[in-house]
Coordinates of C-alpha atoms and ligand atoms in Angstrom, one line a residue:
Chain A
M415 CA 25.0 -29.5 36.1
S416 CA 23.3 -32.7 36.9
E417 CA 22.2 -33.0 40.5
E418 CA 23.2 -36.7 40.7
R419 CA 26.3 -37.2 42.8
F420 CA 28.2 -40.4 42.5
D421 CA 30.0 -42.0 45.4
C422 CA 33.0 -42.2 43.1
I423 CA 34.0 -41.1 39.6
I424 CA 36.9 -43.0 38.1
V425 CA 38.8 -41.5 35.2
G426 CA 40.3 -44.2 33.0
A427 CA 39.1 -47.7 32.2
G428 CA 42.6 -49.4 32.2
P429 CA 43.3 -52.2 34.7
A430 CA 43.6 -49.7 37.6
G431 CA 40.3 -48.0 36.9
S432 CA 38.3 -51.1 36.2
A433 CA 39.6 -53.0 39.2
A434 CA 38.6 -50.0 41.4
A435 CA 35.2 -49.8 39.7
L436 CA 34.5 -53.5 40.2
T437 CA 35.5 -53.4 43.9
L438 CA 33.3 -50.3 44.5
A439 CA 30.3 -51.6 42.6
R440 CA 30.4 -54.9 44.4
A441 CA 30.2 -53.0 47.7
G442 CA 27.1 -51.3 46.4
L443 CA 28.5 -47.9 45.8
E444 CA 27.4 -45.7 42.9
V445 CA 30.3 -45.6 40.5
L446 CA 30.9 -43.8 37.2
V447 CA 33.9 -44.7 35.0
I448 CA 34.8 -42.2 32.3
E449 CA 37.1 -43.4 29.5
R450 CA 38.2 -41.3 26.5
G451 CA 38.6 -44.3 24.1
L452 CA 35.7 -45.5 22.0
Q453 CA 36.0 -48.7 24.1
A454 CA 37.9 -49.5 27.2
G455 CA 41.3 -50.7 26.0
S456 CA 41.3 -48.9 22.6
K457 CA 43.9 -46.5 23.8
N458 CA 46.0 -48.9 25.8
M459 CA 49.1 -50.9 25.0
T460 CA 51.4 -53.0 27.1
G461 CA 54.5 -55.2 26.5
G462 CA 52.4 -58.1 27.2
R463 CA 52.6 -60.0 30.4
L464 CA 50.1 -59.9 33.3
Y465 CA 51.2 -61.3 36.6
A466 CA 48.0 -63.0 37.8
H467 CA 48.1 -62.6 41.6
A468 CA 46.4 -59.2 41.9
L469 CA 43.5 -59.9 39.5
Q470 CA 43.1 -63.3 41.1
K471 CA 42.1 -61.5 44.3
I472 CA 38.9 -60.0 42.8
I473 CA 38.2 -62.5 40.1
P474 CA 39.3 -66.0 41.2
N475 CA 40.4 -68.2 38.2
F476 CA 39.9 -65.3 35.9
W477 CA 41.8 -67.1 33.1
E478 CA 38.8 -69.4 32.6
E479 CA 36.8 -66.5 31.1
A480 CA 39.2 -63.6 30.5
P481 CA 40.7 -63.1 27.0
V482 CA 44.2 -64.0 28.1
E483 CA 46.5 -65.1 25.3
R484 CA 48.9 -67.7 26.7
R485 CA 50.3 -68.6 30.1
V486 CA 54.0 -67.9 30.3
V487 CA 56.0 -71.0 31.1
K488 CA 59.3 -70.0 29.4
E489 CA 61.5 -67.0 30.3
T490 CA 64.5 -65.9 28.3
I491 CA 66.9 -63.1 29.0
T492 CA 69.1 -62.3 26.0
M493 CA 72.2 -60.2 25.6
I494 CA 72.4 -59.2 22.0
T495 CA 75.3 -57.9 20.0
P496 CA 75.7 -57.0 16.3
S497 CA 76.9 -60.5 15.5
G498 CA 75.2 -62.8 18.0
S499 CA 73.4 -63.3 21.3
V500 CA 73.8 -64.9 24.6
S501 CA 70.7 -66.2 26.3
L502 CA 69.6 -67.6 29.6
D503 CA 66.6 -69.8 29.1
Y504 CA 64.3 -71.0 31.8
K505 CA 61.3 -73.2 31.4
S506 CA 59.3 -74.6 34.3
Q507 CA 56.4 -77.0 34.5
R508 CA 55.5 -75.3 37.8
Y509 CA 54.1 -72.4 35.7
N510 CA 51.8 -74.9 34.0
Q511 CA 49.9 -75.4 37.3
E512 CA 47.0 -73.5 38.7
P513 CA 46.9 -70.9 40.0
Y514 CA 48.8 -69.7 37.0
H515 CA 51.7 -67.3 37.5
S516 CA 51.4 -65.0 34.5
F517 CA 49.7 -64.6 31.1
T518 CA 50.4 -62.8 27.9
V519 CA 47.5 -60.3 27.1
L520 CA 46.5 -57.9 24.3
R521 CA 45.0 -54.9 26.0
A522 CA 42.3 -53.9 23.5
Q523 CA 40.5 -57.2 24.4
F524 CA 41.6 -57.6 28.0
D525 CA 40.6 -54.1 29.2
Q526 CA 37.3 -54.3 27.5
W527 CA 36.5 -57.6 29.3
L528 CA 37.6 -56.2 32.7
A529 CA 35.5 -53.1 32.2
T530 CA 32.5 -55.3 31.3
K531 CA 33.0 -57.2 34.6
A532 CA 32.8 -53.9 36.5
E533 CA 29.7 -52.9 34.5
E534 CA 28.1 -56.3 35.3
A535 CA 28.7 -55.6 39.0
G536 CA 26.8 -52.3 38.7
A537 CA 29.4 -49.6 37.6
V538 CA 28.3 -47.2 34.9
I539 CA 30.9 -46.9 32.2
A540 CA 30.9 -43.8 29.9
T541 CA 33.3 -44.3 27.0
G542 CA 34.3 -41.8 24.3
V543 CA 34.4 -39.0 26.9
R544 CA 37.6 -37.1 27.7
V545 CA 37.8 -35.6 31.1
D546 CA 39.3 -32.1 30.9
D547 CA 39.6 -30.9 34.4
L548 CA 38.7 -31.5 38.1
L549 CA 35.7 -29.8 39.6
R550 CA 36.4 -28.0 42.9
D551 CA 34.2 -26.4 45.6
D552 CA 34.9 -23.0 47.2
Q553 CA 37.5 -24.4 49.5
G554 CA 39.3 -26.0 46.6
K555 CA 38.3 -29.5 47.6
I556 CA 37.8 -31.8 44.6
I557 CA 34.1 -32.7 44.1
G558 CA 33.9 -34.0 40.6
V559 CA 35.2 -33.7 37.0
I560 CA 34.6 -31.5 34.0
A561 CA 34.3 -33.0 30.5
G562 CA 33.5 -30.5 27.8
E563 CA 30.3 -28.8 28.8
D564 CA 29.5 -31.3 31.4
Q565 CA 30.2 -31.3 35.1
M566 CA 29.8 -34.4 37.1
L567 CA 29.8 -34.6 40.9
A568 CA 31.3 -37.2 43.2
N569 CA 32.4 -37.7 46.8
V570 CA 35.7 -38.9 45.6
V571 CA 37.5 -39.0 42.2
I572 CA 40.0 -41.8 41.4
A573 CA 42.4 -40.7 38.7
A574 CA 43.4 -43.9 37.0
D575 CA 44.2 -42.0 33.8
G576 CA 47.6 -43.6 33.1
V577 CA 51.2 -42.4 32.9
N578 CA 50.4 -39.0 31.2
S579 CA 48.1 -38.2 34.1
L580 CA 46.9 -34.8 33.3
L581 CA 44.6 -35.0 36.3
A582 CA 47.3 -35.8 38.9
Q583 CA 49.0 -32.7 37.5
K584 CA 45.8 -30.6 37.7
A585 CA 45.3 -31.7 41.2
G586 CA 48.8 -30.4 42.0
L587 CA 50.1 -33.8 43.1
R588 CA 52.8 -33.9 40.5
G589 CA 54.6 -31.6 38.2
E590 CA 55.7 -32.3 34.6
L591 CA 57.1 -35.7 34.0
K592 CA 60.9 -35.7 33.7
D593 CA 62.4 -37.3 30.6
I594 CA 64.6 -39.5 32.7
H595 CA 61.7 -40.8 34.8
V596 CA 59.8 -42.3 31.8
A597 CA 60.6 -44.6 29.0
T598 CA 59.1 -44.7 25.5
G599 CA 57.8 -48.1 24.5
V600 CA 57.2 -49.0 20.8
K601 CA 55.7 -52.2 19.8
E602 CA 54.6 -54.2 16.7
V603 CA 52.0 -56.9 16.8
I604 CA 53.0 -59.6 14.2
E605 CA 50.5 -62.2 13.1
L606 CA 51.7 -65.7 12.6
P607 CA 49.9 -69.1 12.5
R608 CA 49.4 -70.6 15.9
Q609 CA 51.3 -73.7 15.0
V610 CA 54.3 -71.7 13.8
I611 CA 54.5 -69.8 17.0
E612 CA 54.3 -73.0 19.1
D613 CA 57.0 -74.7 16.9
R614 CA 59.4 -71.7 16.9
F615 CA 59.2 -71.1 20.7
Q616 CA 58.9 -74.8 21.6
L617 CA 55.5 -74.4 23.2
T618 CA 52.5 -76.7 23.3
G619 CA 48.8 -75.8 23.7
E620 CA 48.2 -72.8 25.9
E621 CA 51.9 -72.3 26.8
G622 CA 53.6 -69.0 26.1
A623 CA 57.1 -67.5 26.1
A624 CA 58.4 -64.2 27.4
Q625 CA 61.8 -62.8 26.2
L626 CA 63.7 -59.7 27.2
F627 CA 66.7 -58.3 25.4
V628 CA 69.5 -56.0 26.3
G629 CA 72.4 -54.5 24.2
R630 CA 72.3 -54.1 20.4
C631 CA 68.5 -53.8 20.2
T632 CA 68.8 -50.3 21.7
Q633 CA 72.3 -49.7 20.2
G634 CA 73.5 -49.3 23.7
I635 CA 71.0 -46.7 24.8
Q636 CA 69.5 -47.3 28.2
G637 CA 66.6 -49.6 27.7
G638 CA 65.8 -53.0 26.3
G639 CA 63.7 -55.2 24.0
F640 CA 60.8 -57.5 24.7
L641 CA 59.0 -60.3 22.9
Y642 CA 55.9 -62.1 24.1
T643 CA 54.0 -64.9 22.3
N644 CA 50.2 -64.5 22.0
K645 CA 47.8 -67.1 20.5
N646 CA 48.2 -66.1 16.8
T647 CA 50.5 -63.0 17.2
I648 CA 53.8 -62.0 18.6
S649 CA 54.2 -58.7 20.5
I650 CA 57.7 -57.3 19.9
G651 CA 59.1 -54.0 20.9
L652 CA 61.5 -51.8 22.7
V653 CA 61.4 -49.7 25.9
I654 CA 63.9 -46.9 25.9
T655 CA 64.4 -44.1 28.5
S656 CA 62.8 -41.1 26.8
G657 CA 65.5 -38.6 27.8
A658 CA 68.2 -40.9 26.2
I659 CA 66.6 -41.1 22.8
G660 CA 66.9 -37.4 21.9
K661 CA 70.5 -37.3 23.0
S662 CA 71.3 -40.4 21.0
K663 CA 70.2 -38.9 17.7
I664 CA 68.9 -42.3 16.8
K665 CA 65.2 -42.5 15.9
I666 CA 63.3 -44.9 18.1
A667 CA 61.0 -45.6 15.1
D668 CA 64.1 -46.9 13.2
L669 CA 65.5 -48.9 16.1
I670 CA 62.5 -51.2 16.3
E671 CA 62.8 -52.0 12.5
E672 CA 66.5 -52.7 13.0
F673 CA 65.7 -55.0 15.9
K674 CA 63.3 -57.1 13.9
T675 CA 65.9 -57.7 11.2
H676 CA 68.7 -58.7 13.6
P677 CA 69.9 -62.1 12.5
N678 CA 68.9 -63.7 15.8
I679 CA 65.4 -62.1 15.9
A680 CA 64.5 -62.3 12.2
P681 CA 63.9 -66.1 12.3
L682 CA 61.4 -65.7 15.2
V683 CA 59.2 -63.3 13.3
T684 CA 59.8 -64.2 9.6
G685 CA 56.8 -64.8 7.5
G686 CA 54.7 -62.7 9.9
K687 CA 52.4 -59.9 9.0
V688 CA 52.5 -56.7 11.1
V689 CA 49.0 -55.8 12.1
E690 CA 49.6 -52.9 14.5
Y691 CA 52.2 -50.3 15.5
S692 CA 51.8 -48.7 18.9
A693 CA 53.7 -46.5 21.4
H694 CA 53.2 -45.7 25.0
L695 CA 55.2 -44.2 27.9
V696 CA 56.2 -46.3 30.9
P697 CA 57.0 -44.8 34.3
E698 CA 60.4 -46.0 35.3
G699 CA 61.6 -43.9 38.1
G700 CA 60.2 -46.3 40.7
L701 CA 60.0 -45.2 44.3
N702 CA 62.0 -42.0 43.7
M703 CA 59.4 -40.5 41.4
L704 CA 56.3 -41.3 43.4
P705 CA 54.1 -38.3 43.9
A706 CA 51.7 -37.7 46.8
L707 CA 49.0 -40.3 46.2
Y708 CA 45.9 -38.5 47.5
T709 CA 44.5 -35.1 48.4
D710 CA 41.0 -33.9 49.5
G711 CA 38.5 -35.8 47.4
L712 CA 41.1 -37.5 45.1
L713 CA 43.1 -40.6 44.9
I714 CA 45.5 -41.6 42.1
A715 CA 46.2 -45.2 41.1
G716 CA 48.3 -47.3 38.7
D717 CA 50.5 -45.5 36.2
A718 CA 49.0 -42.2 37.1
A719 CA 50.8 -42.6 40.4
G720 CA 53.9 -44.1 38.7
L721 CA 53.4 -47.5 40.2
V722 CA 55.6 -49.5 37.9
L723 CA 58.7 -51.7 38.5
N724 CA 61.3 -51.8 35.7
T725 CA 64.2 -53.9 36.8
G726 CA 65.6 -54.6 33.4
Y727 CA 64.6 -58.3 33.5
M728 CA 61.0 -57.5 34.1
V729 CA 58.5 -54.7 33.6
R730 CA 55.6 -54.9 36.0
G731 CA 52.8 -52.3 36.0
M732 CA 49.5 -54.1 35.5
D733 CA 49.5 -56.1 38.7
L734 CA 50.4 -52.9 40.6
A735 CA 47.7 -51.0 38.8
I736 CA 45.1 -53.6 39.6
Y737 CA 46.1 -53.8 43.3
S738 CA 46.3 -50.0 43.7
G739 CA 42.8 -49.8 42.1
I740 CA 41.5 -52.2 44.6
A741 CA 43.2 -50.4 47.5
A742 CA 41.8 -47.0 46.3
A743 CA 38.3 -48.6 46.2
Q744 CA 38.6 -50.0 49.7
T745 CA 39.7 -46.5 50.9
V746 CA 36.6 -45.0 49.3
I747 CA 34.3 -47.6 50.8
K748 CA 35.8 -46.8 54.2
A749 CA 35.5 -43.1 53.7
K750 CA 31.8 -43.5 52.8
E751 CA 31.2 -45.3 56.1
K752 CA 32.6 -42.3 57.9
E753 CA 31.2 -39.8 55.4
D754 CA 34.6 -38.3 55.5
Y755 CA 36.4 -37.7 52.2
S756 CA 39.1 -35.4 53.5
K757 CA 42.8 -36.0 52.9
T758 CA 43.2 -37.4 56.4
S759 CA 40.5 -40.0 55.8
L760 CA 41.9 -40.9 52.4
S761 CA 45.4 -41.4 53.8
H762 CA 44.1 -45.0 54.5
Y763 CA 45.1 -45.6 50.9
Q764 CA 48.8 -45.0 51.7
E765 CA 48.5 -47.5 54.5
L766 CA 47.0 -50.2 52.4
L767 CA 49.7 -49.8 49.7
K768 CA 52.5 -49.6 52.3
N769 CA 51.4 -52.9 53.8
S770 CA 51.1 -54.6 50.4
F771 CA 53.6 -55.9 47.8
V772 CA 53.2 -52.6 45.9
M773 CA 55.3 -50.4 48.2
K774 CA 57.4 -53.3 49.5
D775 CA 58.5 -54.2 46.0
L776 CA 59.0 -50.6 45.0
E777 CA 61.2 -50.3 48.1
T778 CA 63.2 -53.5 47.2
Y779 CA 63.9 -52.2 43.7
K780 CA 64.3 -48.5 44.6
N781 CA 68.0 -48.4 43.5
A782 CA 67.4 -50.2 40.2
P783 CA 66.6 -47.1 38.1
A784 CA 69.8 -45.3 39.3
F785 CA 71.8 -48.5 38.8
M786 CA 70.7 -48.8 35.2
E787 CA 71.2 -45.2 34.5
Q788 CA 74.7 -45.1 35.9
T789 CA 75.9 -48.5 34.7
T790 CA 75.7 -48.0 31.0
R791 CA 78.1 -50.9 30.5
I792 CA 75.0 -53.2 30.8
F793 CA 73.7 -51.8 27.5
T794 CA 77.0 -51.7 25.7
T795 CA 80.1 -53.5 26.9
Y796 CA 78.8 -56.5 28.8
P797 CA 76.7 -58.0 26.0
Q798 CA 79.8 -57.8 23.7
L799 CA 82.0 -59.2 26.3
A800 CA 79.8 -62.2 26.9
D801 CA 79.6 -62.7 23.1
N802 CA 83.4 -62.6 22.7
I803 CA 84.1 -64.9 25.6
L804 CA 81.6 -67.5 24.4
Y805 CA 82.7 -67.2 20.9
K806 CA 86.3 -68.0 21.9
L807 CA 85.1 -70.8 24.2
F808 CA 83.1 -72.6 21.4
T809 CA 85.3 -71.9 18.4
V810 CA 87.9 -74.3 17.1
Y811 CA 89.9 -73.1 14.1
G812 CA 93.1 -75.0 14.8
T813 CA 94.7 -71.9 16.2
P814 CA 96.3 -72.4 19.6
A815 CA 93.6 -72.7 22.4
Q816 CA 93.7 -70.5 25.4
H817 CA 92.9 -71.4 29.0
L818 CA 89.6 -69.8 30.2
L819 CA 91.1 -67.4 32.8
P820 CA 93.7 -65.7 30.6
M821 CA 91.2 -65.5 27.8
V822 CA 88.6 -63.8 29.9
M823 CA 91.2 -61.5 31.4
G824 CA 92.3 -60.6 27.9
E825 CA 88.8 -59.8 26.8
L826 CA 88.2 -57.6 29.9
K827 CA 91.4 -55.7 29.1
K828 CA 90.4 -55.3 25.4
N829 CA 87.1 -53.7 26.6
N830 CA 88.8 -51.5 29.1
I831 CA 87.1 -53.2 32.0
S832 CA 89.1 -53.9 35.2
I833 CA 88.2 -56.7 37.5
F834 CA 87.4 -54.0 39.9
D835 CA 84.7 -52.5 37.6
L836 CA 83.3 -55.9 37.1
V837 CA 83.1 -56.7 40.8
K838 CA 81.7 -53.2 41.5
D839 CA 79.0 -53.4 38.9
G840 CA 78.2 -56.9 40.0
I841 CA 77.8 -55.9 43.6
K842 CA 75.9 -52.8 42.8
G843 CA 73.6 -54.8 40.5
V844 CA 73.0 -57.6 43.0
R845 CA 72.1 -55.0 45.6
A846 CA 69.9 -52.9 43.3
L847 CA 68.1 -55.8 41.7
Chain B
M1246 CA 61.7 -59.6 8.2
K1247 CA 61.4 -56.6 6.0
K1248 CA 61.9 -53.1 7.5
L1249 CA 58.8 -51.0 7.2
S1250 CA 58.5 -47.3 6.6
I1251 CA 56.7 -45.3 9.1
E1252 CA 53.9 -44.7 6.6
E1253 CA 53.4 -48.4 6.2
R1254 CA 53.4 -49.0 9.9
L1255 CA 50.9 -46.2 10.7
G1256 CA 48.8 -47.6 7.9
F1257 CA 48.1 -50.7 9.9
N1258 CA 46.4 -48.7 12.6
K1259 CA 42.9 -47.4 12.8
F1260 CA 42.7 -43.6 13.3
N1261 CA 39.7 -41.4 13.7
V1262 CA 41.3 -38.1 13.0
D1263 CA 39.6 -35.0 14.5
D1264 CA 39.6 -32.6 11.6
D1265 CA 38.3 -29.8 13.7
E1266 CA 40.7 -29.8 16.7
A1267 CA 44.4 -30.4 16.8
H1268 CA 45.2 -32.1 20.2
I1269 CA 48.9 -31.2 19.9
T1270 CA 50.2 -27.9 18.5
I1271 CA 53.7 -26.5 18.4
N1272 CA 55.1 -23.0 18.5
K1273 CA 57.5 -22.7 15.6
E1274 CA 59.0 -19.6 16.9
I1275 CA 60.2 -21.4 20.0
C1276 CA 61.3 -24.4 18.0
R1277 CA 63.6 -22.2 15.9
T1278 CA 65.6 -21.4 19.1
C1279 CA 65.9 -25.1 20.0
T1280 CA 69.2 -26.6 19.1
E1281 CA 68.8 -30.2 20.2
K1282 CA 65.4 -30.9 18.8
P1283 CA 64.9 -34.2 20.6
C1284 CA 61.3 -34.5 19.3
L1285 CA 62.8 -35.4 15.9
Y1286 CA 64.2 -38.7 17.3
A1287 CA 61.9 -39.5 20.1
C1288 CA 58.4 -39.3 18.4
P1289 CA 57.7 -43.0 17.5
A1290 CA 55.4 -41.8 14.7
L1291 CA 58.0 -39.4 13.3
L1292 CA 55.5 -36.6 13.2
Y1293 CA 58.1 -34.0 13.9
N1294 CA 60.2 -33.1 10.8
L1295 CA 62.2 -30.2 9.4
N1296 CA 61.2 -28.8 6.1
E1297 CA 63.6 -27.5 3.4
A1298 CA 63.7 -24.1 5.1
G1299 CA 64.9 -25.8 8.3
E1300 CA 61.6 -25.0 10.0
M1301 CA 59.9 -27.5 12.3
T1302 CA 56.8 -29.1 11.0
F1303 CA 54.3 -31.2 12.8
D1304 CA 51.1 -33.0 11.9
Y1305 CA 48.9 -34.5 14.6
A1306 CA 47.3 -37.1 12.3
G1307 CA 49.1 -40.4 13.0
C1308 CA 49.8 -39.6 16.6
L1309 CA 50.0 -42.6 18.8
E1310 CA 49.2 -40.5 21.9
C1311 CA 52.2 -41.7 23.8
G1312 CA 53.2 -38.4 25.3
T1313 CA 56.9 -38.7 24.5
C1314 CA 57.2 -35.3 22.7
R1315 CA 55.7 -33.6 25.7
V1316 CA 58.3 -35.2 28.0
V1317 CA 61.4 -34.7 25.9
C1318 CA 60.8 -31.1 24.8
Q1319 CA 62.9 -28.9 27.0
K1320 CA 61.5 -25.6 25.8
Q1321 CA 58.6 -24.5 27.9
G1322 CA 55.5 -23.5 25.9
A1323 CA 56.8 -25.0 22.6
I1324 CA 54.3 -27.9 22.7
Q1325 CA 50.6 -27.6 23.7
W1326 CA 49.8 -31.2 24.5
N1327 CA 46.4 -32.9 25.2
Y1328 CA 44.7 -36.1 24.4
P1329 CA 42.3 -36.0 21.4
R1330 CA 38.7 -35.3 22.2
G1331 CA 36.7 -38.4 23.3
T1332 CA 36.3 -41.1 20.6
F1333 CA 38.9 -39.4 18.3
G1334 CA 42.5 -40.4 17.7
V1335 CA 44.2 -43.8 17.4
Q1336 CA 42.2 -46.9 18.1
F1337 CA 44.2 -49.9 19.0
R1338 CA 42.7 -53.2 18.0
Y1339 CA 45.4 -55.4 19.7
G1340 CA 47.2 -53.2 22.3
Ligands
FAD1847 C1 55.9 -51.0 26.1 C2 55.4 -51.4 27.5 C3 55.6 -52.6 28.0 C4 55.0 -53.0 29.3 N1 55.2 -54.3 29.7 C5 54.5 -54.7 30.8 C6 54.4 -56.0 31.1 O1 54.9 -56.9 30.4 N2 53.7 -56.3 32.3 C7 53.1 -55.4 33.1 O2 52.5 -55.8 34.1 N3 53.2 -54.1 32.8 C8 53.8 -53.7 31.6 N4 53.8 -52.4 31.3 C9 53.1 -51.4 32.1 C10 51.6 -51.5 32.1 O3 51.2 -51.5 30.7 C11 51.0 -50.3 32.8 O4 51.6 -50.2 34.1 C12 49.5 -50.5 33.0 O5 48.8 -50.4 31.7 C13 48.9 -49.3 33.8 O6 47.5 -49.4 33.9 P1 46.6 -48.2 34.3 O7 45.2 -48.7 34.5 O8 47.2 -47.5 35.5 O9 46.7 -47.2 33.1 P2 46.3 -47.3 31.6 O10 46.3 -48.7 31.2 O11 47.2 -46.4 30.8 O12 44.9 -46.7 31.5 C14 44.6 -45.4 31.6 C15 43.2 -45.1 31.0 O13 42.8 -43.8 31.2 C16 42.2 -43.3 30.0 N5 42.4 -41.8 30.1 C17 43.5 -41.1 30.2 N6 43.2 -39.8 30.4 C18 41.9 -39.7 30.3 C19 41.0 -38.6 30.4 N7 41.5 -37.3 30.5 N8 39.7 -38.8 30.3 C20 39.2 -40.1 30.1 N9 40.0 -41.1 30.1 C21 41.3 -41.0 30.1 C22 43.1 -43.9 28.9 O14 42.4 -43.9 27.7 C23 43.3 -45.3 29.5 O15 42.2 -46.2 29.1 C24 54.3 -52.0 30.0 C25 54.1 -50.7 29.5 C26 54.6 -50.4 28.2 C27 54.3 -49.1 27.6
SF4_1848 S1 62.0 -30.3 21.2 FE1 60.3 -28.8 21.5 S2 61.2 -26.8 21.1 FE2 62.6 -28.3 20.3 S3 62.0 -28.5 18.2 FE3 61.0 -30.1 19.3 S4 59.0 -29.2 19.8 FE4 60.3 -27.5 19.2
SF4_1849 S1 52.3 -38.0 21.5 FE1 53.8 -39.6 20.8 S2 53.2 -40.1 18.8 FE2 52.0 -38.2 19.3 S3 53.3 -36.6 18.5 FE3 54.0 -36.9 20.6 S4 55.7 -38.3 20.5 FE4 54.6 -38.4 18.5

């Protein structure tokens, strides 16, 4: 065992780990980050959009140097059916102004850059090393980590090891993940000439588009699709509740191929060349799946703690990961001042999160997961209903026209939906989202 | 856009397969007693398959390290799941 003891060992060089490392190193603490990938980012994947506010706190105007792809100025929500789609499109010039609101990113590059920032500030980053276990003293307090034959000591360990956090489990903070509390994300990165992307999505220069889909893309299974434009690539994929896939007897690997060939999606990606296929879990239980976030000598941050918001029209994990990393680091800095790394001392972390957007937003959307799980009509009936109504509204075949109200009532009836259902789902939805 | 087979898709990725240590192993005896077999549908790399004898087969090469199989498998002890050893496994170039 090496005699060196770090102030803090961070496991995982994703956004949570690197944000924590940067904050600690700047405060002059001895930090070691351990990452199993050959490089930071080489194991990581995301849908694609980073909300800027959290990173902006520690690296002002980061977009001037960070490998961001495009700034998102266009949002589209699409209900998709076998024969068509109904979209709500929003484009705002306000998103074109500094400080920018959100960017599309590719994690292999982005994570590596953020880890380098932490390194420049003084953190030591050890890549290509898998942490196997936590090291404990006689009293069971966590005092470091074990990787293969090596043991490394620290006053505090921050587990920023992502959604499959084996460390949070080993620390006894959480049990096995439940299949209804996580979603499986699959994604393809498709290369296309820059100009083609800008023309197809009506973007200029650095502008980017974000698009979310619900309905046919998952064949009615709980989940949705996403599409983000990068500089010369498009990130396209699906996020589907893991527990629902097995029951559906539909292979998620097939669904993404179907999705790409849908008549309304195919023109967006045609001519492109797939350059990567990836998969990753997303925590989606929200507030109801949060484990205890700390114990003696250990804090958990980011996906490891389940800090993700999935509201159906947005997936947010990276800004929560970054902020929780910062908060964990601030807690360690305070603990060092007091030389107290006990559970009581580390409870400061909970306070910091509670007073921040992290817990406030999780609280706001705490009913969203249950709403989506119970209201399966969102994934099946409603997209078709919207398609049928608009089809009738826009179609003229010389057959007798119908007034809007009886036509809509007729469609509801055909789909076995009462006005009561509609109002009930609407109210529940408005309350949960 | 053309549909791609799983072999084609996995072929775009860079893997550094650890020939000496399987990071995921399955217990075929337990799998035999599993009626639902959610792993067949949920693994995005389609690494879980039934052979002609109806027996579950699994190959860890091509694993995307998502963790889905570990989460959907309802039979305790059927899957021994870990991340590959440091530096091994899939290496995303985009992410
Ligand atoms: C399909 C999909 C779409 C998404 N879309 C969005 C989006 O548009 N916007 C958004 O904000 N969020 C999105 N998210 C969520 C977001 O990607 C995550 O919340 C975020 O990456 C969490 O960051 P993290 O640092 O906590 O964990 P991770 O980024 O997962 O980092 C964990 C790190 O720990 C390392 N590690 C794990 N175990 C060990 C070990 N034992 N030893 C050493 N190293 C280890 C891993 O290699 C990895 O580098 C999406 C997620 C998915 C899967
Ligand atoms: S779900 Fe688990 S037990 Fe069932 S077949 Fe798959 S690996 Fe075996
Ligand atoms: S971790 Fe993911 S890709 Fe690997 S075998 Fe399990 S489900 Fe398949």
